Coordinates of C-alpha atoms in Angstrom, one line a residue:
M7 CA 16.6 26.4 3.3
S8 CA 16.8 24.7 -0.4
M9 CA 13.7 24.2 -1.7
F10 CA 13.6 21.7 -3.6
K11 CA 10.7 20.9 -6.1
E12 CA 11.3 17.2 -7.8
I13 CA 13.7 14.2 -7.1
P14 CA 16.3 14.3 -8.7
L15 CA 16.7 11.1 -10.7
Q16 CA 20.7 11.6 -11.3
R17 CA 22.9 11.4 -8.0
P18 CA 23.5 14.9 -7.3
K19 CA 27.0 16.5 -5.9
T20 CA 27.6 16.4 -2.5
P21 CA 31.2 16.9 -1.2
L22 CA 30.6 17.6 1.8
L23 CA 28.7 14.9 2.5
D24 CA 30.3 11.9 0.4
S25 CA 33.6 12.8 3.2
I26 CA 31.4 12.7 6.1
R27 CA 32.2 8.7 6.4
S28 CA 30.9 8.4 10.2
P29 CA 29.6 11.2 12.8
K30 CA 33.3 11.8 13.7
D31 CA 33.6 13.0 10.8
L32 CA 31.0 15.1 11.0
R33 CA 32.6 16.3 14.6
A34 CA 35.4 17.6 13.0
Y35 CA 33.1 20.1 10.6
D36 CA 32.7 24.3 12.2
E37 CA 29.3 24.2 13.5
D38 CA 28.9 27.0 10.9
R39 CA 29.4 24.4 7.8
L40 CA 26.4 22.0 9.5
A41 CA 23.6 24.3 6.7
E42 CA 25.7 23.2 4.3
V43 CA 26.1 19.5 5.0
A44 CA 22.6 19.6 5.6
R45 CA 21.3 21.0 2.3
E46 CA 23.2 18.0 1.0
L47 CA 21.9 15.4 3.0
R48 CA 18.7 16.6 2.0
E49 CA 18.7 16.4 -1.1
Y50 CA 21.0 13.0 -1.9
L51 CA 17.7 11.0 0.7
L52 CA 15.2 13.0 -1.8
Y53 CA 18.0 11.3 -4.6
S54 CA 18.7 7.4 -3.1
V55 CA 14.7 7.4 -1.9
G56 CA 13.8 7.8 -4.9
R57 CA 15.5 4.9 -6.2
T58 CA 14.6 2.4 -4.0
G59 CA 10.6 4.1 -2.5
G60 CA 10.8 4.0 0.8
H61 CA 9.3 6.1 3.7
F62 CA 10.0 9.5 2.9
G63 CA 8.3 12.8 4.4
A64 CA 9.7 11.8 7.7
G65 CA 13.4 11.5 7.0
L66 CA 13.0 14.7 5.5
G67 CA 11.9 16.1 9.2
V68 CA 14.4 15.1 10.9
V69 CA 17.5 16.1 8.9
E70 CA 18.7 18.7 11.3
L71 CA 17.8 17.0 13.8
T72 CA 19.7 14.3 13.2
L73 CA 22.8 16.5 12.2
A74 CA 22.9 18.3 15.3
L75 CA 22.2 15.2 18.1
H76 CA 25.2 13.9 15.8
F77 CA 27.8 16.5 16.0
V78 CA 26.6 17.3 19.4
Y79 CA 26.9 13.6 21.4
Q80 CA 29.8 11.1 20.9
T81 CA 27.6 8.5 19.3
P82 CA 27.1 5.9 19.3
F83 CA 29.3 6.4 22.9
D84 CA 26.6 8.4 23.6
R85 CA 23.5 6.3 22.9
L86 CA 20.6 7.5 20.3
V87 CA 17.1 5.6 20.3
W88 CA 14.8 6.1 17.5
D89 CA 10.9 5.6 17.7
V90 CA 9.5 4.1 15.6
G91 CA 12.1 4.2 12.5
H92 CA 10.3 6.1 9.8
Q93 CA 13.3 8.9 10.1
C94 CA 15.8 7.0 10.5
Y95 CA 17.6 7.4 6.5
P96 CA 19.3 10.1 6.5
H97 CA 20.6 8.9 10.8
K98 CA 21.9 5.9 7.9
I99 CA 23.2 8.0 5.0
I100 CA 25.2 9.7 8.2
T101 CA 26.8 6.3 10.0
G102 CA 28.7 5.2 7.4
R103 CA 25.7 3.5 5.3
R104 CA 25.6 6.7 2.6
E105 CA 26.8 4.0 -0.8
Q106 CA 24.5 1.3 0.7
M107 CA 21.0 3.4 0.4
H108 CA 20.4 1.9 -3.4
S109 CA 20.0 -1.1 -1.1
M110 CA 16.8 0.1 1.3
R111 CA 14.2 -2.8 1.9
M112 CA 16.2 -5.4 -0.5
A113 CA 16.5 -9.0 -0.3
D114 CA 19.8 -8.7 1.8
G115 CA 20.1 -4.7 1.7
L116 CA 19.6 -2.0 4.2
A117 CA 16.4 -2.4 6.3
G118 CA 13.7 0.2 6.0
F119 CA 14.4 0.5 10.2
P120 CA 16.9 0.4 13.3
K121 CA 18.3 -3.0 12.8
R122 CA 21.0 -3.9 16.2
A123 CA 23.0 -6.1 13.7
E124 CA 23.4 -3.3 11.1
S125 CA 25.7 -1.0 13.0
E126 CA 26.5 -0.4 16.3
Y127 CA 24.6 3.5 15.3
D128 CA 21.4 1.9 15.7
T129 CA 21.6 1.3 19.3
F130 CA 18.0 0.0 19.8
G131 CA 15.7 -2.6 17.6
V132 CA 12.0 -0.6 16.4
G133 CA 9.6 -0.2 14.1
H134 CA 6.2 -0.5 15.7
S135 CA 6.5 3.0 17.9
S136 CA 6.2 4.7 20.7
T137 CA 9.2 2.4 22.4
S138 CA 12.3 5.0 22.0
I139 CA 11.7 6.4 26.0
S140 CA 11.8 2.7 27.7
A141 CA 14.6 1.6 26.2
A142 CA 16.9 4.4 26.1
L143 CA 15.6 4.8 29.9
G144 CA 16.5 1.3 30.4
M145 CA 19.7 2.6 28.6
A146 CA 20.8 4.9 31.3
L147 CA 20.3 3.5 34.0
A148 CA 22.8 0.5 32.7
A149 CA 24.8 3.0 32.2
R150 CA 24.5 4.4 35.6
H151 CA 24.7 0.1 36.7
K152 CA 28.1 0.5 35.2
G153 CA 28.8 3.5 36.6
E154 CA 29.7 4.9 32.9
D155 CA 29.3 8.1 31.5
R156 CA 27.5 8.2 29.1
R157 CA 24.4 10.2 27.5
T158 CA 21.2 8.4 25.9
V159 CA 18.7 10.4 23.8
A160 CA 15.2 9.1 22.6
V161 CA 13.4 10.7 19.9
I162 CA 9.5 10.3 19.9
G163 CA 7.1 12.0 17.5
D164 CA 3.9 13.6 18.8
G165 CA 1.7 11.1 17.4
A166 CA 4.1 8.4 19.2
M167 CA 3.0 10.4 22.3
T168 CA 0.2 9.4 22.3
A169 CA 0.4 6.0 23.4
G170 CA 0.1 5.1 27.2
M171 CA 3.5 3.2 27.1
A172 CA 5.6 6.5 26.5
F173 CA 3.9 8.0 29.8
E174 CA 4.5 5.1 31.2
A175 CA 8.5 6.0 30.8
I176 CA 8.3 9.3 31.4
N177 CA 6.6 9.1 34.7
H178 CA 9.4 6.5 36.1
A179 CA 12.7 8.4 34.4
A180 CA 11.3 11.4 36.6
H181 CA 10.6 8.7 39.0
C182 CA 14.5 7.5 38.4
N183 CA 16.1 10.6 38.0
A184 CA 17.6 9.5 34.8
N185 CA 20.7 10.9 33.2
M186 CA 18.5 11.4 29.7
L187 CA 17.8 13.7 26.7
V188 CA 13.4 13.1 25.1
V189 CA 13.4 15.1 22.2
L190 CA 9.4 16.1 21.2
N191 CA 9.2 15.6 17.6
D192 CA 6.2 18.3 16.9
N193 CA 5.9 17.5 13.1
Q194 CA 1.4 18.2 14.2
M195 CA 1.7 15.5 11.7
S196 CA 1.7 10.9 12.4
I197 CA 0.7 8.6 9.3
S198 CA -2.4 9.7 9.4
K199 CA -3.4 13.2 10.8
N200 CA -3.2 13.3 14.0
E201 CA -6.6 13.1 17.1
G202 CA -7.0 13.3 20.9
G203 CA -7.0 15.6 23.0
L204 CA -2.8 15.8 23.4
N205 CA -2.5 16.9 19.8
T206 CA -5.1 19.8 20.8
Y207 CA -2.7 20.5 23.7
F208 CA 0.4 20.7 21.4
S209 CA -0.8 22.5 18.5
K210 CA -1.1 25.7 20.8
I211 CA 2.7 25.9 20.8
W212 CA 1.6 27.9 17.8
A213 CA 0.8 30.9 20.0
S214 CA 4.0 30.2 21.7
K215 CA 6.0 32.9 19.5
V216 CA 3.4 35.3 21.2
Y217 CA 4.5 33.4 25.0
N218 CA 7.7 33.7 24.2
N219 CA 7.2 38.0 23.1
I220 CA 4.8 38.5 26.8
R221 CA 7.0 36.3 28.9
S222 CA 10.3 38.7 27.8
G223 CA 8.8 41.7 27.9
G224 CA 6.8 41.0 30.9
K225 CA 9.8 40.7 32.3
E226 CA 11.8 44.0 31.4
I227 CA 8.1 45.5 32.6
L228 CA 8.3 43.7 35.5
A229 CA 11.6 44.5 36.6
K230 CA 11.8 48.5 36.9
L231 CA 8.9 47.9 39.4
P232 CA 9.4 48.9 42.8
G233 CA 10.6 46.5 45.6
N234 CA 11.5 43.2 44.6
P235 CA 8.9 42.0 41.9
K236 CA 10.6 38.5 41.5
E237 CA 7.8 36.5 42.9
L238 CA 5.0 38.5 41.2
V239 CA 7.9 37.6 37.6
G240 CA 7.7 33.6 38.5
R241 CA 3.7 33.5 39.0
L242 CA 3.1 35.7 36.2
E243 CA 5.8 32.6 33.9
E244 CA 4.0 30.1 35.4
Y245 CA 0.6 31.0 34.3
M246 CA 2.1 31.5 30.4
K247 CA 3.7 28.2 30.9
G248 CA -0.2 27.1 32.3
M249 CA -1.5 28.9 29.6
V250 CA 0.4 28.8 25.5
A251 CA 3.4 25.5 26.6
P252 CA 3.1 21.7 27.3
A253 CA 5.7 22.2 30.1
T254 CA 3.3 22.6 32.4
L255 CA 2.5 18.8 31.6
F256 CA 5.9 17.6 31.8
E257 CA 7.4 19.6 34.6
E258 CA 4.0 18.1 36.6
L259 CA 5.9 14.7 35.2
G260 CA 9.2 15.3 36.3
F261 CA 10.8 16.6 33.8
N262 CA 12.3 19.3 33.0
Y263 CA 11.3 21.0 29.7
I264 CA 12.7 23.0 27.4
G265 CA 11.0 24.6 23.9
P266 CA 9.0 25.1 21.6
I267 CA 12.4 26.0 19.3
D268 CA 13.1 25.2 15.2
G269 CA 13.3 21.8 14.7
H270 CA 15.1 23.4 11.2
D271 CA 17.2 26.0 12.5
L272 CA 20.6 24.8 13.4
D273 CA 21.5 28.0 14.7
V274 CA 19.7 27.9 18.0
L275 CA 19.1 23.5 17.8
V276 CA 22.6 22.4 17.9
P277 CA 23.7 25.0 20.7
T278 CA 20.0 24.3 22.7
I279 CA 20.8 20.3 22.6
R280 CA 25.1 20.9 23.7
N281 CA 23.6 23.2 26.7
M282 CA 20.7 20.4 27.5
R283 CA 23.2 17.1 27.0
D284 CA 25.3 17.6 30.1
L285 CA 21.5 18.5 32.4
E286 CA 21.3 16.5 35.2
G287 CA 18.1 14.4 35.5
P288 CA 15.2 14.1 32.5
Q289 CA 15.3 17.0 29.8
L290 CA 12.6 17.0 27.2
L291 CA 13.5 19.1 24.1
H292 CA 10.2 20.2 22.5
I293 CA 11.4 20.8 19.4
I294 CA 8.8 21.6 16.1
T295 CA 9.5 20.6 12.6
R296 CA 7.8 19.9 9.3
K297 CA 7.2 16.9 7.8
G298 CA 8.9 16.6 4.6
K299 CA 10.4 19.5 5.3
G300 CA 12.6 20.8 2.0
F301 CA 10.6 19.1 -1.2
E302 CA 8.0 21.2 -1.9
P303 CA 5.5 18.4 -3.2
A304 CA 5.8 16.3 0.1
E305 CA 5.6 20.1 2.6
L306 CA 1.8 19.9 0.6
D307 CA 0.6 16.9 1.0
P308 CA 2.3 14.6 4.3
I309 CA -0.5 11.5 4.8
G310 CA 0.8 11.1 0.4
Y311 CA 4.3 11.7 0.3
H312 CA 4.6 9.9 3.7
A313 CA 6.9 6.3 1.9
I314 CA 6.9 6.4 -2.1
T315 CA 7.5 3.5 -4.5
K316 CA 10.3 4.0 -6.5
I317 CA 11.1 6.0 -9.9
E318 CA 11.3 4.3 -12.7
P319 CA 13.0 5.6 -15.6
K320 CA 10.3 6.5 -18.7
P321 CA 10.2 3.3 -21.2
T322 CA 11.6 4.2 -24.3
Q323 CA 8.9 1.6 -25.9
P324 CA 5.6 1.6 -25.4
K325 CA 5.2 -1.2 -22.3
A326 CA 3.0 -4.4 -22.5
V327 CA -0.3 -4.0 -21.4
S328 CA 0.0 -6.0 -17.7
K329 CA -3.2 -8.0 -16.6
V330 CA -5.8 -5.5 -14.6
K331 CA -4.8 -5.9 -10.7
G332 CA -7.9 -6.4 -8.7
P333 CA -8.5 -4.0 -5.7
K334 CA -6.2 -3.9 -3.1
Y335 CA -7.6 -6.1 0.3
Q336 CA -7.6 -2.9 2.6
K337 CA -10.0 -1.8 -0.6
V338 CA -12.5 -5.0 -0.4
F339 CA -12.3 -4.1 3.2
G340 CA -13.5 -0.5 3.0
D341 CA -15.8 -1.4 0.4
W342 CA -17.4 -3.7 3.1
L343 CA -17.4 -1.6 5.5
C344 CA -19.6 1.2 4.1
D345 CA -21.6 -1.2 2.6
T346 CA -22.2 -2.7 6.1
A347 CA -22.3 0.6 8.0
A348 CA -25.1 1.1 5.3
Q349 CA -26.8 -1.5 5.8
D350 CA -27.2 -1.1 10.3
P351 CA -26.6 1.8 12.3
L352 CA -25.2 0.3 15.0
L353 CA -21.4 -0.4 14.2
V354 CA -18.6 1.6 13.9
G355 CA -15.3 2.3 12.7
I356 CA -12.7 1.7 15.1
T357 CA -8.6 2.4 14.5
P358 CA -5.9 2.5 16.3
A359 CA -4.0 4.9 13.1
M360 CA -4.0 3.1 11.0
G361 CA -7.5 5.1 8.5
E362 CA -5.6 5.7 5.4
G363 CA -3.5 2.5 5.6
S364 CA -6.9 0.0 6.2
G365 CA -9.0 1.6 4.0
M366 CA -11.1 3.2 5.7
T367 CA -10.7 7.0 4.2
E368 CA -14.3 7.0 3.0
F369 CA -15.8 5.3 5.8
S370 CA -14.4 8.7 7.4
E371 CA -16.1 10.6 5.2
R372 CA -19.1 8.5 4.8
F373 CA -19.9 8.1 8.8
K374 CA -18.0 10.7 10.9
D375 CA -20.5 10.3 13.9
R376 CA -18.9 6.6 13.8
Y377 CA -15.5 6.7 12.6
Y378 CA -13.3 6.8 15.7
D379 CA -9.8 6.7 15.2
V380 CA -8.0 6.3 19.0
A381 CA -4.5 7.2 17.9
I382 CA -1.8 5.0 18.3
A383 CA -3.3 3.5 21.3
E384 CA -3.9 0.1 20.1
Q385 CA -4.8 -1.4 23.5
H386 CA -7.5 1.7 24.0
A387 CA -9.0 0.5 21.0
L388 CA -9.8 -3.0 21.8
T389 CA -10.7 -1.7 25.6
L390 CA -12.7 0.9 23.4
A391 CA -14.4 -1.7 21.6
A392 CA -15.1 -4.3 24.4
G393 CA -17.5 -1.0 25.6
M394 CA -19.4 0.0 23.4
A395 CA -20.4 -3.8 22.7
C396 CA -21.2 -4.2 26.0
D397 CA -23.4 -1.3 25.5
G398 CA -25.8 -3.1 21.8
L399 CA -23.3 -1.6 19.7
K400 CA -21.5 -3.4 16.4
P401 CA -17.8 -2.5 16.6
V402 CA -15.4 -3.1 13.5
V403 CA -11.7 -2.9 15.1
A404 CA -8.7 -2.3 11.9
I405 CA -5.9 -2.7 12.7
Y406 CA -2.6 -4.2 11.8
S407 CA -2.1 -8.2 13.2
T408 CA 1.7 -7.2 14.1
F409 CA 0.1 -3.9 15.9
L410 CA -3.1 -6.9 17.3
Q411 CA -0.3 -8.0 19.2
R412 CA 0.1 -4.6 21.5
G413 CA -3.5 -5.1 22.7
Y414 CA -3.1 -9.0 23.0
D415 CA -4.3 -8.7 26.9
Q416 CA -7.6 -6.5 26.5
L417 CA -7.8 -9.2 22.9
I418 CA -8.6 -11.6 25.9
H419 CA -9.6 -9.8 28.8
D420 CA -11.4 -7.4 28.1
I421 CA -13.4 -9.3 24.7
A422 CA -12.6 -12.8 24.8
L423 CA -13.2 -13.6 28.2
Q424 CA -16.8 -11.8 27.6
N425 CA -18.1 -13.0 24.3
L426 CA -18.2 -9.7 23.4
D427 CA -19.7 -8.7 19.3
V428 CA -16.4 -7.4 18.6
T429 CA -15.3 -7.7 14.7
F430 CA -11.9 -8.0 13.7
G431 CA -10.8 -7.0 10.1
I432 CA -6.6 -7.7 10.6
D433 CA -4.9 -6.0 7.7
R434 CA -0.8 -6.9 6.8
A435 CA -1.6 -10.4 7.4
G436 CA 1.6 -12.8 6.6
L437 CA 5.0 -11.4 5.4
V438 CA 5.2 -7.4 4.3
G439 CA 7.7 -7.7 2.2
E440 CA 9.6 -4.8 2.6
D441 CA 9.3 -3.3 5.9
G442 CA 10.8 -6.0 7.1
P443 CA 9.4 -8.3 10.7
T444 CA 8.2 -5.3 12.4
H445 CA 5.4 -5.4 10.5
A446 CA 5.4 -8.4 9.6
G447 CA 1.8 -10.3 10.4
A448 CA 3.4 -13.9 11.1
F449 CA 1.9 -14.9 14.2
D450 CA -2.0 -14.0 14.4
L451 CA -3.2 -17.7 13.0
S452 CA -0.8 -18.3 16.0
Y453 CA -1.8 -16.5 19.1
L454 CA -5.6 -16.3 17.8
R455 CA -6.3 -19.7 17.4
C456 CA -6.0 -20.1 21.1
I457 CA -7.8 -18.0 22.5
P458 CA -11.7 -19.5 23.7
N459 CA -14.9 -18.2 22.1
M460 CA -13.1 -17.0 18.6
L461 CA -13.5 -17.2 15.1
V462 CA -10.4 -17.0 13.0
M463 CA -11.1 -16.9 9.4
A464 CA -8.8 -16.4 6.7
P465 CA -10.3 -15.9 3.5
S466 CA -8.3 -17.0 -0.3
D467 CA -9.1 -13.8 -2.5
E468 CA -11.0 -10.4 -2.5
N469 CA -14.7 -12.3 -2.3
E470 CA -13.9 -14.3 0.0
T471 CA -12.9 -11.5 2.4
R472 CA -15.6 -9.6 1.7
Q473 CA -18.2 -12.8 2.7
L474 CA -16.2 -13.7 5.7
L475 CA -16.0 -9.8 7.0
Y476 CA -19.7 -10.3 6.9
T477 CA -19.8 -13.5 8.1
G478 CA -17.9 -12.8 11.3
Y479 CA -19.8 -9.0 11.9
C480 CA -22.9 -11.4 12.3
H481 CA -21.1 -13.4 14.7
Q482 CA -22.6 -12.8 18.0
G483 CA -18.9 -13.4 19.4
P484 CA -15.7 -12.1 18.5
A485 CA -14.6 -12.6 14.9
A486 CA -11.1 -11.8 13.9
I487 CA -10.7 -11.9 9.6
R488 CA -7.1 -11.9 8.8
Y489 CA -5.8 -10.4 4.7
P490 CA -2.3 -10.1 3.6
R491 CA -1.2 -6.9 1.8
G492 CA -1.4 -5.4 -1.2
T493 CA -3.7 -7.1 -4.1
G494 CA -5.1 -10.7 -3.9
P495 CA -5.7 -12.9 -7.4
G496 CA -8.4 -10.7 -9.1
A497 CA -11.5 -12.5 -8.1
L498 CA -14.6 -11.1 -9.5
I499 CA -16.4 -9.6 -5.8
E500 CA -20.0 -10.0 -5.4
R501 CA -21.5 -7.2 -4.2
E502 CA -24.4 -9.5 -2.6
M503 CA -23.3 -9.6 0.9
R504 CA -23.9 -13.5 2.9
A505 CA -23.2 -15.1 5.7
L506 CA -21.5 -18.1 4.9
P507 CA -21.6 -21.4 6.9
V508 CA -19.3 -21.3 10.1
G509 CA -16.8 -23.6 10.1
K510 CA -17.0 -25.2 6.3
G511 CA -14.2 -25.3 4.4
V512 CA -14.2 -25.8 0.3
Q513 CA -13.1 -28.6 -1.8
K514 CA -11.2 -26.7 -4.6
R515 CA -10.0 -30.1 -6.6
E516 CA -9.8 -34.0 -6.6
G517 CA -7.0 -35.6 -7.0
K518 CA -5.4 -38.2 -5.8
R519 CA -3.2 -39.4 -2.5
I520 CA -1.7 -36.2 -1.4
A521 CA -4.6 -33.4 -0.5
I522 CA -3.7 -29.5 0.6
L523 CA -5.3 -27.9 3.0
S524 CA -5.1 -24.3 2.2
F525 CA -5.2 -21.9 4.6
G526 CA -5.7 -18.2 3.4
T527 CA -4.6 -16.7 0.6
L528 CA -1.8 -18.8 -0.5
L529 CA -4.7 -21.2 -2.8
P530 CA -3.4 -20.3 -6.1
A531 CA 0.4 -21.9 -5.0
A532 CA -1.6 -24.7 -3.7
M533 CA -3.7 -25.2 -6.4
A534 CA -1.0 -25.2 -9.2
A535 CA 1.6 -27.4 -7.3
A536 CA -1.7 -29.5 -7.1
E537 CA -1.9 -30.0 -11.1
K538 CA 2.1 -30.9 -10.9
L539 CA 1.4 -33.1 -8.4
N540 CA -1.9 -34.8 -9.8
A541 CA -3.2 -34.0 -5.8
S542 CA -6.5 -32.2 -4.1
V543 CA -6.8 -29.0 -3.4
A544 CA -9.0 -28.1 -0.4
D545 CA -9.6 -23.8 0.4
M546 CA -10.2 -24.2 4.3
R547 CA -11.6 -20.4 5.1
F548 CA -12.4 -21.9 8.4
V549 CA -9.1 -21.9 11.1
K550 CA -11.3 -22.0 14.5
P551 CA -13.6 -23.7 14.3
L552 CA -11.6 -26.1 12.7
D553 CA -13.7 -28.2 9.3
E554 CA -13.1 -31.3 11.3
A555 CA -15.7 -33.3 8.7
L556 CA -13.4 -32.1 6.0
V557 CA -10.4 -32.5 7.2
L558 CA -11.1 -36.1 8.7
E559 CA -12.1 -36.9 5.2
L560 CA -10.0 -36.3 3.3
A561 CA -6.9 -38.0 6.1
D562 CA -9.4 -41.1 5.0
A563 CA -8.8 -40.3 1.4
H564 CA -5.2 -39.9 1.0
S565 CA -2.2 -41.3 2.1
L566 CA -0.6 -37.5 3.0
I567 CA -1.3 -34.6 4.4
V568 CA -0.4 -30.9 3.3
T569 CA -0.8 -27.5 5.6
L570 CA 0.1 -24.6 3.2
E571 CA -0.3 -21.1 5.7
E572 CA 1.3 -17.6 5.4
N573 CA 1.6 -17.9 9.2
A574 CA 4.1 -19.6 11.8
I575 CA 4.1 -23.0 11.7
S576 CA 4.2 -23.1 15.2
G577 CA 0.8 -23.7 16.4
G578 CA -0.4 -22.6 13.2
A579 CA -3.3 -23.9 11.4
G580 CA -0.9 -26.2 10.5
S581 CA -1.2 -27.6 14.2
A582 CA -4.6 -27.4 14.7
V583 CA -5.2 -30.0 11.9
N584 CA -2.7 -32.2 13.2
E585 CA -4.2 -32.1 16.7
L586 CA -7.2 -32.8 15.1
L587 CA -5.8 -36.0 13.1
A588 CA -3.8 -37.3 16.6
R589 CA -7.3 -36.9 18.6
A590 CA -9.7 -38.6 16.3
Q591 CA -6.0 -41.9 16.0
R592 CA -6.4 -40.5 11.5
Q593 CA -2.9 -43.3 10.7
V594 CA -1.8 -40.3 7.4
G595 CA 1.6 -38.5 6.6
I596 CA 1.3 -34.8 7.2
L597 CA 3.9 -32.2 6.2
N598 CA 3.7 -28.0 7.1
L599 CA 4.0 -26.0 5.0
G600 CA 4.3 -22.4 6.4
L601 CA 7.1 -19.5 7.8
P602 CA 10.3 -21.1 9.6
D603 CA 10.3 -20.5 13.1
E604 CA 12.6 -17.6 12.8
F605 CA 12.6 -14.1 11.3
T606 CA 12.1 -13.4 7.9
D607 CA 14.2 -10.4 7.0
H608 CA 12.8 -8.0 4.2
G609 CA 12.5 -8.4 0.0
S610 CA 9.9 -7.8 -1.8
H611 CA 6.9 -10.2 -1.1
S612 CA 7.4 -12.3 -3.5
E613 CA 11.1 -12.7 -3.0
M614 CA 10.1 -13.8 0.4
L615 CA 8.1 -16.3 -0.3
G616 CA 10.1 -18.1 -2.1
V617 CA 13.3 -17.3 0.5
C618 CA 10.1 -19.8 2.8
G619 CA 9.3 -22.2 0.5
L620 CA 6.1 -20.8 0.8
D621 CA 5.2 -20.2 -3.4
A622 CA 4.5 -22.5 -5.8
E623 CA 7.2 -24.4 -6.7
G624 CA 9.0 -24.4 -3.3
V625 CA 5.0 -26.0 -2.4
Y626 CA 5.5 -28.4 -5.1
Q627 CA 9.5 -28.9 -3.5
S628 CA 8.8 -29.5 -0.2
I629 CA 6.3 -32.3 -1.0
C630 CA 9.0 -33.9 -3.0
A631 CA 11.4 -34.0 -1.0
R632 CA 9.0 -35.4 2.0
L633 CA 7.7 -38.6 -0.8
D634 CA 11.3 -38.3 -1.1
T635 CA 12.4 -38.6 2.1
A636 CA 9.6 -41.6 2.0
E637 CA 11.1 -43.6 -1.1
A638 CA 14.5 -43.8 1.2
L639 CA 12.7 -45.0 4.5
F640 CA 10.5 -48.0 2.4
G641 CA 12.2 -48.6 -0.3
P642 CA 12.7 -47.7 -3.5
A643 CA 9.4 -49.5 -4.6
V644 CA 7.7 -47.4 -2.4
S645 CA 4.6 -45.1 -3.9
V646 CA 2.8 -41.9 -1.4
A647 CA 0.0 -44.2 -0.6
S648 CA 2.8 -46.6 1.1
L649 CA 3.0 -43.3 3.8
D650 CA 1.5 -44.6 7.3
G651 CA 1.9 -42.1 8.9
S652 CA 4.5 -42.8 11.4
S653 CA 6.5 -39.8 10.6
T654 CA 5.4 -37.1 12.3
A655 CA 5.1 -33.0 10.8
A656 CA 7.4 -31.8 8.9

C-alpha cells in the first residue's frame, strides 16, 4: 500500500477512479484491480479534502471497506447504512459525486454526512452515532415484509458501539433473526480516545494472531489423537474464544461472529464479505482498520487529523494584519472548569466523548481523578451526574446541544424532577456552519425552558460566558449555559469569577420606539441594527427565569419589541417574551427573529446567519419590513409609535 506524506495540491491522475461513475462500473472490474482503485481513491480523497476541509481520518480508514462493500453488494438495491457518517467521503466519490467533492460542506454543495435527498446510495441520513444497526434492521424487516430479496449492511465503529442503542438493536436483530450484516469497524479510535470496558475488551483482538495460530495448530495436533477428538477440539475452541476474542459476546447476543480480519487487505476482505452476503440470519464481521490509513501524519495523530481545514495556497504577498480573535468558547469553558475545580474539590467533569471538542483536555490532565469520559452514552452521562449530585458532588456535564437531545428523558426525569445540582455547559448552540442540521443546536432554548426547575442562560460574549457558568455552578439546582461553536467578539475576560443576579438582563443601548431583546451571541448584530434604527437594546442573559421587570419596562416605553435568538422561533426565548406580554396584557407590537421552522442546510456560519436573516443586515431589514407592514395597515402617515399591538408575533 502506498504511504502518502503530503496532501496533493494538484489533482492527481486517477484513470481507474475516473472511469467509475457508479458502483456498477466498479463491479465491472476484475477483483485484482481493486487495490489499484483503492490507491487512486485514497490519493483523490486527500486532494479533495485538502481543497474543502472536513472530516479526514475516518474516510481514509475505510477506503478498502467502501470498495469491498460496493463491489460485493448490489447497491443501491442492497442497502448500505453508515454510522455517524464521518467516513462517508469515499462512499460519495464512488457513488457518482466525485466531481462535486469540491463543494463539500459548502452552501448548496455536498453535505458532510450521508443525506437521503442527495443520492439514492445514501440510504439513511445520519450525523449522530449508533443509529446504523437500528436503521439497517428496519430496512431488513421491510424487505422481509415486502418479500424483496435484498440485503442490508450496517457499518459501525468501535466508539459508536458503546452506546446502549447499538446493543438494543443487536438484541432485537437476533430476536427477529433478520438477514443483515453488521460490520464492526474497529479502529481503536473514536474522535477522542476510547473509554470503557467494551473498548478494553476489543483491544484483546491484537492477540488474535496468537489465537488463530493456536486454534489452527491445536486442531491439527488433536486431530492426530486416537479415537474421536471432535468434542475436545470444540471445547478447546470455545475456551480460546472466550479468552481472546469478542466472539463470545456477540454470539451470546445471537449474531454469527466472523473475525477479526484486516480491514485494509482486500484479498481477505472481499471474499469474506462475499461469503457472508448470503448467510441467513444476523451476521457480524469484525474488521481492524487504522484511522488515517495511508497518510503518515494522520496515522501518527488520528485525533488531530479527525478533521482538517482547507489548505490555502501560500500568499504571494504578505497578508494584512488581521484583528486578533478571542479564544474559542470551548476554551472559555475549559479555563473556567479548571479554575473552578481548583477552588472546589467537589467539582467533577463529565462528557459523553466530547472531551477535546468541549475544551476539557487540560482538565482531564490536571484533574484526572475528577474527569469522566463515558464514551458515546449521553443518557448514561446525565443519570451518572444525577447520582453524583444525590451524594454531594457538583457535576458539570460538557455536551453539545444536538447531543443533549439524546439524553432528554434523563434531563427531565433524573435531574430536573429531583431538582439536582447539575451544571450543563452546552456547546455548539445555534447553527454550526459546515456540519449542517445534524449537528446544529437549534432547539435547546425551546426544549430546556419548558422544564420546571431549570435555569437557562444565553451569554452574549466570552466574559459573560465565564461569569454565567459560575452563576449556574453556584445555583442550587439544574443550570444550563449555552454557547456557540467558534470564537466570540473578543470581550475582555475577567479572571475573577462572580455570580451574576439570577434572572437579570442588562440594557446596552437606549433608543426610541423600538426595543431589541437579544438572547445570546447575536448581540453585535442587534447593536448594529439598533444604530441604524435608533433602537434600544437589552442583553437578556437569562431565558429562564426571564427578566420580566426589564421586558415590561421596555414594553411600556416602546411601541415594538423585537426578540432575537439563534434558536428555533417556536418555543424559544421570543415565545417566553410573548407569553409574558400576553399575561401582563401589554398592548405592544412584537417581532420574533430566530431560526425558521425548517432545517437550515450547511454552509459557513456567517452564510447561514445571512440566509436566516440573523446577521446585522438581516435584523435591520426584518424590522424595516415590519414597519412597512404597519404603514400599509395604518396609512402612509403612520410611525412606529402607531403600532398598537394588534398584530401577532412574526
